[in-house]
Short mmCIF file of C-alpha atoms and ligand atoms in Angstrom, two decimals:
data_model
loop_
_atom_site.label_atom_id
_atom_site.label_comp_id
_atom_site.label_asym_id
_atom_site.label_seq_id
_atom_site.Cartn_x
_atom_site.Cartn_y
_atom_site.Cartn_z
CA MET Z 1 83.82 -12.29 25.94
CA ASN Z 2 83.86 -10.40 28.86
CA GLY Z 3 81.42 -10.50 31.76
CA HIS Z 4 78.62 -12.96 32.24
CA VAL Z 5 77.03 -13.88 29.01
CA PRO Z 6 74.52 -16.69 28.21
CA ALA Z 7 75.88 -19.61 26.13
CA VAL Z 8 73.70 -18.54 22.99
CA VAL Z 9 75.29 -15.05 22.86
CA GLN Z 10 78.84 -16.57 23.32
CA GLY Z 11 77.99 -19.18 20.75
CA ILE Z 12 77.21 -16.41 18.02
CA TYR Z 13 80.24 -14.53 18.97
CA ASP Z 14 82.50 -17.44 18.51
CA GLU Z 15 80.82 -18.22 15.16
CA VAL Z 16 81.58 -14.56 14.06
CA VAL Z 17 85.18 -14.95 14.94
CA GLN Z 18 85.56 -18.29 13.31
CA ARG Z 19 84.25 -17.11 9.97
CA ASN Z 20 85.60 -13.82 9.64
CA ARG Z 21 89.20 -14.44 10.88
CA GLY Z 22 91.52 -11.63 11.68
CA GLU Z 23 88.99 -8.99 11.25
CA THR Z 24 89.43 -7.66 14.68
CA GLU Z 25 87.66 -4.39 14.70
CA PHE Z 26 84.74 -6.22 13.32
CA HIS Z 27 84.89 -8.87 16.09
CA GLN Z 28 85.21 -5.75 18.70
CA ALA Z 29 82.10 -3.97 16.96
CA VAL Z 30 80.11 -7.28 17.08
CA ARG Z 31 81.03 -8.32 20.80
CA GLU Z 32 79.92 -4.77 21.94
CA VAL Z 33 76.51 -5.33 20.61
CA LEU Z 34 76.10 -8.81 21.62
CA GLU Z 35 77.08 -8.23 25.38
CA SER Z 36 73.91 -5.89 25.44
CA LEU Z 37 71.51 -8.41 23.62
CA ALA Z 38 71.25 -11.24 26.27
CA VAL Z 39 68.30 -9.15 27.83
CA VAL Z 40 66.48 -9.02 24.27
CA LEU Z 41 66.73 -12.47 23.77
CA ASP Z 42 65.36 -13.37 27.01
CA ARG Z 43 62.35 -11.63 26.12
CA HIS Z 44 62.07 -12.76 22.18
CA SER Z 45 62.40 -16.36 21.87
CA GLU Z 46 61.52 -15.85 18.08
CA TYR Z 47 64.95 -14.16 17.34
CA THR Z 48 66.80 -17.17 18.72
CA GLU Z 49 64.61 -19.48 16.67
CA MET Z 50 65.05 -17.78 13.50
CA LYS Z 51 68.68 -16.95 14.01
CA THR Z 52 67.78 -13.18 13.78
CA VAL Z 53 71.31 -11.96 15.36
CA GLN Z 54 73.24 -14.50 13.28
CA ARG Z 55 71.66 -13.20 10.12
CA ILE Z 56 72.43 -9.47 11.22
CA CYS Z 57 75.90 -10.31 11.78
CA GLU Z 58 76.36 -11.72 8.24
CA PRO Z 59 76.53 -9.03 5.61
CA GLU Z 60 73.91 -9.27 2.76
CA ARG Z 61 76.67 -8.70 0.09
CA GLN Z 62 80.52 -7.94 -0.01
CA ILE Z 63 81.93 -6.20 -2.79
CA ILE Z 64 85.92 -6.06 -3.30
CA PHE Z 65 87.47 -4.56 -6.63
CA ARG Z 66 90.52 -3.36 -8.11
CA VAL Z 67 91.13 0.47 -8.40
CA PRO Z 68 93.77 1.21 -10.81
CA TRP Z 69 94.74 4.76 -11.57
CA GLN Z 70 97.82 6.79 -12.78
CA ASP Z 71 99.44 9.91 -10.66
CA ASP Z 72 100.52 13.21 -12.11
CA ARG Z 73 104.31 11.66 -13.12
CA GLY Z 74 102.16 8.97 -15.01
CA GLU Z 75 103.02 6.11 -12.54
CA VAL Z 76 100.54 3.67 -12.34
CA HIS Z 77 98.77 2.67 -8.70
CA ILE Z 78 96.59 -0.17 -7.53
CA ASN Z 79 94.23 0.33 -4.82
CA ARG Z 80 91.49 -1.93 -3.48
CA GLY Z 81 87.90 -0.83 -3.08
CA PHE Z 82 85.20 -2.04 -0.82
CA ARG Z 83 81.57 -1.82 -0.33
CA VAL Z 84 79.93 -4.07 2.30
CA GLU Z 85 76.14 -3.83 1.93
CA PHE Z 86 75.17 -5.12 5.46
CA ASN Z 87 71.51 -4.68 5.94
CA SER Z 88 68.49 -3.33 4.11
CA ALA Z 89 65.64 -4.33 6.47
CA LEU Z 90 65.03 -0.67 7.16
CA GLY Z 91 65.79 0.93 3.64
CA PRO Z 92 68.65 0.97 1.27
CA TYR Z 93 72.00 0.40 2.27
CA LYS Z 94 73.36 3.75 3.62
CA GLY Z 95 76.88 4.49 4.95
CA GLY Z 96 79.96 6.56 4.06
CA LEU Z 97 83.23 5.66 2.24
CA ARG Z 98 86.52 6.01 3.81
CA PHE Z 99 89.98 6.78 2.01
CA HIS Z 100 92.80 5.93 4.38
CA PRO Z 101 95.69 3.59 4.07
CA SER Z 102 94.56 1.23 7.12
CA VAL Z 103 91.28 0.37 5.34
CA ASN Z 104 90.73 -3.16 5.09
CA LEU Z 105 87.59 -5.70 5.03
CA GLY Z 106 87.56 -5.76 8.68
CA ILE Z 107 87.46 -2.01 9.28
CA VAL Z 108 84.78 -1.82 6.51
CA LYS Z 109 82.69 -4.55 8.24
CA PHE Z 110 83.01 -2.95 11.72
CA LEU Z 111 81.75 0.30 10.37
CA GLY Z 112 79.18 -1.34 8.26
CA PHE Z 113 77.83 -3.03 11.26
CA GLU Z 114 77.75 -0.12 13.56
CA GLN Z 115 75.88 1.62 10.79
CA ILE Z 116 73.13 -0.69 10.90
CA PHE Z 117 71.91 0.04 14.35
CA LYS Z 118 73.10 3.69 14.10
CA ASN Z 119 70.75 4.31 11.06
CA ALA Z 120 67.82 2.52 13.10
CA LEU Z 121 68.35 5.01 15.75
CA THR Z 122 67.81 7.91 13.51
CA GLY Z 123 64.07 6.64 13.07
CA MET Z 124 64.76 7.12 9.32
CA PRO Z 125 64.11 4.69 6.42
CA ILE Z 126 67.81 3.80 5.82
CA GLY Z 127 69.70 0.34 5.85
CA GLY Z 128 73.30 -0.06 6.87
CA GLY Z 129 76.31 -0.15 4.65
CA LYS Z 130 79.86 1.09 4.37
CA GLY Z 131 82.78 1.34 1.88
CA GLY Z 132 86.05 2.68 1.01
CA SER Z 133 89.54 2.20 -0.04
CA ASP Z 134 93.12 1.78 1.16
CA PHE Z 135 93.90 4.90 -1.12
CA ASP Z 136 95.70 7.80 0.87
CA PRO Z 137 94.53 11.09 -0.32
CA LYS Z 138 97.37 12.89 1.81
CA GLY Z 139 99.53 14.78 -0.35
CA ARG Z 140 97.76 14.03 -3.49
CA SER Z 141 96.76 16.67 -6.10
CA ASP Z 142 93.16 17.41 -6.90
CA ALA Z 143 93.73 15.81 -10.40
CA GLU Z 144 95.16 12.72 -8.72
CA VAL Z 145 92.17 12.51 -6.29
CA MET Z 146 90.03 13.15 -9.13
CA ARG Z 147 91.43 10.06 -11.34
CA PHE Z 148 91.20 8.03 -8.22
CA CYS Z 149 87.78 8.67 -7.63
CA GLN Z 150 86.72 8.32 -11.29
CA SER Z 151 88.33 4.80 -11.33
CA PHE Z 152 86.69 3.88 -7.89
CA MET Z 153 83.17 4.74 -9.23
CA THR Z 154 83.59 3.21 -12.61
CA GLU Z 155 83.22 -0.10 -10.62
CA LEU Z 156 81.17 0.77 -7.90
CA TYR Z 157 78.37 2.55 -9.78
CA ARG Z 158 76.88 -0.69 -10.85
CA HIS Z 159 76.13 -1.62 -7.13
CA LEU Z 160 74.36 1.73 -6.31
CA GLY Z 161 71.12 3.52 -6.78
CA GLU Z 162 68.68 5.80 -4.83
CA TYR Z 163 66.71 2.70 -3.90
CA THR Z 164 69.76 0.24 -3.53
CA ASP Z 165 72.77 1.74 -1.78
CA VAL Z 166 73.69 5.41 -1.05
CA PRO Z 167 77.10 6.16 0.32
CA ALA Z 168 78.36 9.35 1.75
CA GLY Z 169 81.86 10.76 3.01
CA ASP Z 170 83.95 9.52 5.91
CA ILE Z 171 87.56 9.88 6.92
CA GLY Z 172 89.43 11.28 3.78
CA VAL Z 173 86.13 11.58 1.72
CA GLY Z 174 84.64 15.09 1.94
CA ALA Z 175 82.74 17.48 -0.46
CA ARG Z 176 85.68 17.30 -3.16
CA GLU Z 177 85.68 13.74 -3.44
CA ILE Z 178 81.63 13.41 -3.22
CA GLY Z 179 81.74 15.82 -6.16
CA TYR Z 180 84.13 13.72 -8.44
CA LEU Z 181 82.10 10.71 -7.47
CA PHE Z 182 79.08 12.07 -8.24
CA GLY Z 183 80.31 13.34 -11.63
CA GLN Z 184 81.51 9.83 -12.73
CA TYR Z 185 78.38 8.35 -11.65
CA LYS Z 186 76.40 10.84 -13.60
CA ARG Z 187 78.59 10.35 -16.72
CA ILE Z 188 78.46 6.50 -16.49
CA THR Z 189 74.68 6.20 -16.07
CA ASN Z 190 73.55 9.27 -17.97
CA ARG Z 191 71.31 9.85 -14.96
CA TYR Z 192 71.26 13.06 -12.73
CA GLU Z 193 70.28 10.82 -9.74
CA SER Z 194 70.68 13.24 -6.73
CA GLY Z 195 69.61 10.66 -4.25
CA VAL Z 196 72.61 8.29 -5.02
CA LEU Z 197 75.10 10.01 -2.90
CA THR Z 198 74.80 12.38 0.01
CA GLY Z 199 77.27 15.10 1.22
CA LYS Z 200 76.74 16.83 -2.08
CA GLY Z 201 77.58 20.53 -2.86
CA LEU Z 202 74.95 22.77 -1.99
CA GLY Z 203 74.58 23.99 -5.42
CA TRP Z 204 74.00 20.80 -6.84
CA GLY Z 205 71.60 18.75 -4.62
CA GLY Z 206 73.18 19.07 -1.21
CA ALA Z 207 71.61 19.77 2.04
CA GLN Z 208 72.06 22.60 4.44
CA VAL Z 209 73.82 21.45 7.67
CA ARG Z 210 75.10 18.11 6.33
CA THR Z 211 78.64 19.35 6.64
CA GLU Z 212 78.18 20.39 10.11
CA ALA Z 213 75.78 17.70 11.08
CA THR Z 214 77.77 14.86 12.90
CA GLY Z 215 79.87 17.46 15.16
CA TYR Z 216 76.69 19.38 15.85
CA GLY Z 217 75.06 16.44 16.50
CA ALA Z 218 77.54 15.23 18.95
CA ALA Z 219 77.43 18.39 20.75
CA PHE Z 220 73.60 18.29 20.93
CA PHE Z 221 73.79 14.84 22.27
CA ALA Z 222 76.50 15.68 24.88
CA ASP Z 223 74.18 18.62 25.82
CA ALA Z 224 71.18 16.19 26.26
CA MET Z 225 73.34 13.99 28.57
CA MET Z 226 73.99 16.92 30.73
CA LYS Z 227 70.83 18.18 31.03
CA VAL Z 228 69.40 14.91 32.34
CA ARG Z 229 72.01 15.49 35.28
CA GLY Z 230 70.89 19.03 35.59
CA GLU Z 231 74.08 20.29 34.11
CA SER Z 232 75.08 22.23 30.88
CA PHE Z 233 78.09 23.15 28.66
CA ASP Z 234 78.29 26.63 30.53
CA GLY Z 235 81.88 27.22 31.19
CA ARG Z 236 83.10 23.72 30.74
CA ARG Z 237 86.49 22.74 29.36
CA VAL Z 238 86.11 20.44 26.36
CA THR Z 239 88.82 18.36 24.35
CA VAL Z 240 88.17 17.13 20.86
CA SER Z 241 90.40 14.77 19.12
CA GLY Z 242 90.88 15.12 15.45
CA SER Z 243 90.42 18.32 13.24
CA GLY Z 244 88.46 16.89 10.25
CA ASN Z 245 84.80 17.22 9.61
CA VAL Z 246 83.57 15.84 12.68
CA ALA Z 247 85.61 17.47 15.02
CA VAL Z 248 85.87 21.13 13.64
CA TYR Z 249 82.03 21.35 13.91
CA ALA Z 250 81.87 19.73 17.32
CA ILE Z 251 83.77 22.55 18.35
CA GLU Z 252 81.86 25.13 16.58
CA LYS Z 253 78.61 23.81 18.43
CA VAL Z 254 80.39 23.32 21.93
CA HIS Z 255 81.29 27.12 21.57
CA GLN Z 256 77.80 28.01 20.83
CA LEU Z 257 76.44 26.09 23.56
CA GLY Z 258 78.52 27.83 26.02
CA GLY Z 259 81.66 25.23 26.61
CA ARG Z 260 85.38 26.02 25.44
CA ALA Z 261 87.10 23.53 23.39
CA VAL Z 262 90.93 23.79 24.57
CA ALA Z 263 92.44 20.96 22.41
CA CYS Z 264 92.19 19.22 19.22
CA SER Z 265 94.65 17.10 17.28
CA ASP Z 266 95.61 15.08 14.01
CA SER Z 267 97.89 12.27 13.35
CA THR Z 268 100.92 14.17 13.99
CA GLY Z 269 100.03 15.63 17.40
CA TYR Z 270 97.59 17.98 19.40
CA VAL Z 271 97.37 21.64 20.12
CA VAL Z 272 96.24 23.17 23.43
CA ASP Z 273 94.87 26.65 23.27
CA GLU Z 274 93.69 27.71 26.82
CA LYS Z 275 91.58 30.90 25.33
CA GLY Z 276 89.39 28.19 23.47
CA ILE Z 277 90.37 26.97 19.90
CA ASP Z 278 90.15 29.71 17.27
CA LEU Z 279 87.79 28.22 14.55
CA GLU Z 280 88.58 30.72 11.85
CA VAL Z 281 92.30 29.69 12.11
CA LEU Z 282 91.31 25.95 12.29
CA LYS Z 283 89.35 25.88 9.38
CA GLN Z 284 91.86 27.90 7.42
CA VAL Z 285 94.67 25.37 8.24
CA LYS Z 286 92.67 22.21 8.10
CA GLU Z 287 89.77 22.79 5.39
CA VAL Z 288 91.45 25.27 3.22
CA GLU Z 289 95.21 24.54 3.27
CA ARG Z 290 94.98 21.06 4.41
CA ALA Z 291 98.09 21.62 6.49
CA ARG Z 292 99.07 19.90 9.59
CA ILE Z 293 97.75 20.99 12.97
CA GLY Z 294 101.26 22.44 14.27
CA ALA Z 295 100.25 25.39 11.69
CA TYR Z 296 97.71 26.27 14.28
CA ALA Z 297 100.19 26.77 16.98
CA GLU Z 298 102.51 28.74 14.69
CA ARG Z 299 99.73 31.42 14.13
CA VAL Z 300 97.80 31.49 17.37
CA PRO Z 301 100.23 32.97 20.38
CA SER Z 302 97.99 31.49 23.31
CA SER Z 303 98.40 27.89 21.82
CA SER Z 304 101.05 25.23 21.88
CA PHE Z 305 101.84 22.11 20.01
CA VAL Z 306 102.64 18.83 21.21
CA GLU Z 307 104.24 16.48 18.72
CA GLY Z 308 102.99 12.83 19.08
CA GLY Z 309 101.75 12.42 22.61
CA SER Z 310 98.20 11.97 24.15
CA ILE Z 311 95.69 14.60 23.53
CA TRP Z 312 93.85 13.11 26.49
CA ASP Z 313 96.64 14.29 28.87
CA THR Z 314 94.70 17.77 28.68
CA PRO Z 315 92.61 18.04 31.63
CA CYS Z 316 88.92 18.57 30.59
CA ASP Z 317 85.33 18.14 31.77
CA VAL Z 318 84.17 16.83 28.61
CA ALA Z 319 86.03 14.52 25.95
CA ILE Z 320 84.64 14.16 22.49
CA PRO Z 321 87.11 11.72 20.77
CA SER Z 322 86.46 12.45 16.90
CA ALA Z 323 89.53 10.99 15.00
CA THR Z 324 89.25 7.26 14.50
CA GLN Z 325 88.81 3.94 16.07
CA ASN Z 326 90.57 2.76 19.25
CA GLU Z 327 92.31 6.07 19.67
CA LEU Z 328 91.23 6.32 23.28
CA ASP Z 329 92.66 3.23 25.58
CA GLY Z 330 92.06 2.14 28.90
CA ASP Z 331 95.36 4.25 30.28
CA ALA Z 332 93.96 7.35 28.46
CA ALA Z 333 90.68 6.76 30.12
CA SER Z 334 92.19 6.69 33.55
CA VAL Z 335 94.42 9.67 32.80
CA LEU Z 336 90.92 11.32 31.88
CA GLY Z 337 89.06 10.45 34.91
CA ARG Z 338 92.05 11.35 37.35
CA ASN Z 339 91.85 14.94 35.75
CA GLY Z 340 88.21 15.28 36.59
CA CYS Z 341 86.49 14.39 33.14
CA ARG Z 342 82.77 13.61 33.76
CA TYR Z 343 81.44 13.20 30.07
CA VAL Z 344 82.73 11.12 27.18
CA VAL Z 345 80.94 11.39 23.78
CA GLU Z 346 82.09 9.50 20.87
CA GLY Z 347 82.16 11.68 17.82
CA ALA Z 348 84.11 8.80 15.83
CA ASN Z 349 83.13 5.49 15.50
CA MET Z 350 84.38 3.21 18.46
CA PRO Z 351 87.23 5.56 19.38
CA ALA Z 352 87.20 4.19 22.86
CA THR Z 353 88.59 0.55 23.31
CA PRO Z 354 86.52 -1.83 25.48
CA GLU Z 355 89.03 -1.13 28.34
CA ALA Z 356 88.46 2.53 28.18
CA VAL Z 357 84.67 1.95 28.29
CA ARG Z 358 85.22 -0.29 31.45
CA VAL Z 359 87.10 2.65 33.15
CA PHE Z 360 84.34 5.05 32.33
CA ARG Z 361 81.82 2.68 33.88
CA ASP Z 362 83.80 2.08 36.94
CA ALA Z 363 84.61 5.77 37.55
CA GLY Z 364 80.97 6.65 37.07
CA ILE Z 365 81.62 8.75 33.83
CA ALA Z 366 78.87 9.24 31.60
CA PHE Z 367 79.63 7.71 28.17
CA ALA Z 368 77.96 7.94 24.74
CA PRO Z 369 78.54 5.37 22.06
CA GLY Z 370 79.20 6.52 18.50
CA LYS Z 371 76.39 4.83 17.05
CA ALA Z 372 73.98 7.16 19.03
CA ALA Z 373 76.16 10.23 19.50
CA ASN Z 374 77.54 10.50 15.88
CA ALA Z 375 74.28 9.54 14.30
CA GLY Z 376 73.68 13.09 13.31
CA GLY Z 377 75.50 12.94 10.14
CA VAL Z 378 73.74 10.04 8.58
CA ALA Z 379 70.24 11.47 9.87
CA THR Z 380 71.12 14.73 8.04
CA SER Z 381 72.13 12.50 5.13
CA ALA Z 382 68.67 11.04 4.97
CA LEU Z 383 67.10 14.66 5.15
CA GLU Z 384 69.12 15.20 2.04
CA MET Z 385 67.58 12.05 0.39
CA GLN Z 386 64.16 13.35 1.46
CA GLN Z 387 64.77 16.96 -0.05
CA ASN Z 388 66.20 15.27 -3.12
CA ALA Z 389 63.21 13.02 -3.48
CA SER Z 390 60.61 16.07 -3.21
CA ARG Z 391 63.15 18.44 -5.21
CA ASP Z 392 63.12 20.57 -2.15
CA SER Z 393 65.50 22.57 -0.32
CA TRP Z 394 65.26 23.56 3.28
CA THR Z 395 66.81 26.74 5.07
CA PHE Z 396 69.91 26.07 7.51
CA GLU Z 397 67.49 27.10 10.42
CA HIS Z 398 65.03 24.50 9.59
CA SER Z 399 67.51 21.75 8.80
CA GLU Z 400 69.50 22.50 12.23
CA ALA Z 401 66.35 22.35 14.20
CA ARG Z 402 65.37 19.03 12.68
CA LEU Z 403 69.15 17.63 13.68
CA GLU Z 404 68.82 18.74 17.25
CA GLU Z 405 65.32 17.14 17.30
CA ILE Z 406 66.76 14.06 16.03
CA MET Z 407 69.76 13.89 18.33
CA ARG Z 408 67.64 14.87 21.54
CA GLY Z 409 65.05 12.02 20.53
CA ILE Z 410 67.92 9.37 20.13
CA HIS Z 411 69.42 10.57 23.47
CA ALA Z 412 65.73 10.09 25.07
CA ARG Z 413 65.33 6.75 23.38
CA CYS Z 414 68.57 5.32 24.48
CA HIS Z 415 67.92 6.58 28.08
CA ALA Z 416 64.53 5.16 28.37
CA THR Z 417 65.68 2.01 26.81
CA ALA Z 418 68.38 1.44 29.20
CA GLU Z 419 66.18 2.07 32.07
CA GLU Z 420 63.43 -0.25 30.83
CA TYR Z 421 65.97 -3.13 30.24
CA GLY Z 422 67.43 -2.63 33.95
CA SER Z 423 70.50 -0.49 33.44
CA PRO Z 424 69.65 3.04 34.00
CA GLY Z 425 72.30 5.49 32.54
CA ASP Z 426 73.97 2.66 30.30
CA LEU Z 427 73.65 4.26 26.99
CA VAL Z 428 75.66 1.57 25.17
CA LEU Z 429 73.11 -0.98 26.31
CA GLY Z 430 70.17 1.57 25.44
CA ALA Z 431 71.79 2.27 21.99
CA ASN Z 432 72.40 -1.42 21.02
CA VAL Z 433 69.11 -2.84 22.25
CA ALA Z 434 66.85 0.05 20.89
CA GLY Z 435 68.71 -0.08 17.47
CA PHE Z 436 68.55 -3.89 17.37
CA LEU Z 437 64.91 -4.10 18.18
CA ASP Z 438 64.05 -1.92 15.42
CA VAL Z 439 66.19 -3.72 12.89
CA ALA Z 440 65.20 -7.23 14.17
CA GLU Z 441 61.52 -6.56 13.83
CA ALA Z 442 61.89 -5.79 10.19
CA VAL Z 443 64.36 -8.62 9.38
CA HIS Z 444 61.78 -10.96 11.03
CA ALA Z 445 58.99 -9.53 9.26
CA HIS Z 446 60.71 -10.04 5.97
CA GLY Z 447 60.86 -13.88 6.15
CA LEU Z 448 63.91 -16.10 5.99
CA ILE Z 449 66.17 -14.00 3.43
P1 NDP P 501 88.21 13.54 8.49
O1 NDP P 501 88.97 12.77 7.58
O2 NDP P 501 87.74 14.82 8.17
O3 NDP P 501 89.16 13.74 9.75
C1 NDP P 501 89.70 12.70 10.45
C2 NDP P 501 90.37 13.53 11.62
O4 NDP P 501 91.05 12.31 12.45
C3 NDP P 501 91.83 13.93 11.03
O5 NDP P 501 92.15 15.33 11.83
C4 NDP P 501 92.86 12.95 11.08
O6 NDP P 501 94.18 13.56 11.17
C5 NDP P 501 92.54 12.33 12.34
N1 NDP P 501 92.90 10.94 12.46
C6 NDP P 501 92.62 10.05 11.52
N2 NDP P 501 93.08 8.82 11.76
C7 NDP P 501 94.05 9.01 12.71
C8 NDP P 501 94.84 8.38 13.47
N3 NDP P 501 95.03 7.14 13.22
N4 NDP P 501 95.64 8.91 14.51
C9 NDP P 501 95.32 10.33 14.83
N5 NDP P 501 94.48 11.07 14.17
C10 NDP P 501 93.87 10.44 13.23
O7 NDP P 501 87.21 12.52 8.97
P2 NDP P 501 85.80 12.73 9.85
O8 NDP P 501 85.80 13.80 10.70
O9 NDP P 501 84.62 12.65 8.79
O10 NDP P 501 85.64 11.54 10.63
C11 NDP P 501 86.19 11.14 11.89
C12 NDP P 501 85.50 10.03 12.45
O11 NDP P 501 84.06 10.43 12.78
C13 NDP P 501 85.58 8.57 11.99
O12 NDP P 501 85.75 7.76 13.02
C14 NDP P 501 84.31 8.39 10.97
O13 NDP P 501 84.03 7.27 10.85
C15 NDP P 501 83.16 9.19 12.06
N6 NDP P 501 82.30 9.51 11.54
C16 NDP P 501 82.30 10.50 10.45
C17 NDP P 501 80.96 10.94 10.16
C18 NDP P 501 81.01 12.04 9.02
O14 NDP P 501 79.76 12.66 8.69
N7 NDP P 501 82.12 12.61 8.49
C19 NDP P 501 79.56 10.47 10.59
C20 NDP P 501 79.76 9.60 11.58
C21 NDP P 501 81.00 9.19 12.21
P3 NDP P 501 95.26 13.42 9.85
O15 NDP P 501 94.70 14.46 8.78
O16 NDP P 501 96.61 13.69 10.23
O17 NDP P 501 94.88 11.87 9.38
#
C-alpha cells in the first residue's frame, strides 16, 4: 500500500490479496477504501475487535455458472456467468450486470465491493452486489442476445428476488437485455415480480429518468463541486469519455447546465466537436444504429475523429471519464492538468488509476470518485423499486428532482465527512468513510454473521 497506513489496515489488505490471488482490480478497489479507513478505526475499536472490515471485504456469496447458447448459424457457445452477492447489511443485494469479454471474477468483485459503499451513500435501503458475463454482445443479432439472456437467466433466477437480489444494467446491458432477462424470469417463476430487476421499459414497470440517471447524476454532482468553489458549468469545456448510457446523458445534462461537451469516445477512438457534441446525432449513431463513434464525424462537419489515441489530450476544464475502469492513467492525468483541467468527476467505476488520483491531488484538481459521483443510477433504481412496491409511477419532473436532491445530498455528505475527518476537500476519503460508517454500523448491529 502507498502512504502511511497503520499495521492493522496493511494486514487486512495483505490478507485480501493473499486469499483473492490475481484479482488485481478487486485489490485496487479494496486498497483505495482501506487507505481512507485508518481514521475510522482509530475512533471505533469495536470494528477492529469484530473484524468488521475483514467481513465487509469477503462477499456473502459468489455464484459462477455456465451459460451455453447457440448463435444464428447454430454454432454452440459457452460463456461464464457471475453474480457476487457482496453485502446485504442495508438491504437486498443491488448492482448491475455487465456483459463484456473482459469480465472475470476479479472485475465483478471490484464492482460489487464499490457498490456496497455507493449504495450506502444514496441513503436508500439497498445492499451491494454485481454480476455479468464474458459474453460480447457486439455484432450479435437481437435473436442471439435474446438466447444468451434467456440462458443466463435460466440459472440466475434462483438466486434473485425483490427481497433478495435485484440486478440492473451496466456495460453491455441496457433496456433490450433487461427486457429479455425479465421475460425469462417471469416465464420460469410464473410471477410478475416487477421489483426483481431495475432499468425496465417504461411501459412495464420501469421508472422515468432511470435511463438518464447515472449521467445526469454525475453532472449534478460536478455542479455541486463547482458551487462550493463559487463556480458553475457556464461556458466550460467538458470532455466525456465513452458514448454509452452514462456518457450520453452526462453530456445532455452538461449542456443543460450551460457547459459544452467537446469530445466523447468509444473503444475505437474519439471525436472532437468544438461546437459541442450534437446529441441527436450521437444518440442516432450509438443508441439506434449501435455504430462506431467514427460515424459521428462522418455526419457532423464541425467534428473530427481520432482513431485510437487518448481523449484526455483534448483540453478541457472538466473531465468526466464514463467508459470503463483504469481508462485514465497517471500520464493522461498530467496532460489534463497541463491543459488546465480543474475538475475530474468519475462517471464510470474506477476509471482513474491510483497514479492519476495522486496527480490530481498534487495538482489541486478537484476529484470525485465514482462511488459518489455515479450513484445516481442506483439511487434511481431504488426509486424504481419504491414505485414498483407501491404500484405507483412518478413523472419525469418529480423523478429528476429527487435525483438532483439525492446527488447534491451525497456531495454535501462526502464534503462534510472529509472535513470532519481532517481532510477538507478530499471527496475520496469523504465518500469511503461516510459509506463505510453506514454499512459498518448495520453489520455490527446484525451480530456475527
Ligand atoms: P455502455 O455499455 O452503455 O457504454 C460503455 C461505453 O464505454 C461505450 O462507449 C464503450 O465503447 C466504452 N468502453 C467500454 N470499454 C472500453 C474500453 N476498454 N476502452 C474504451 N472505451 C470503452 O456502459 P455504461 O455507460 O452503462 O457504463 C459505463 C461505465 O459507467 C462503467 O464503468 C459502468 O460500470 C459505470 N456505471 C454505469 C451505470 C449505469 O447506470 N449504466 C451506473 C454506475 C456506473 P465500445 O462500445 O466501443 O465498447
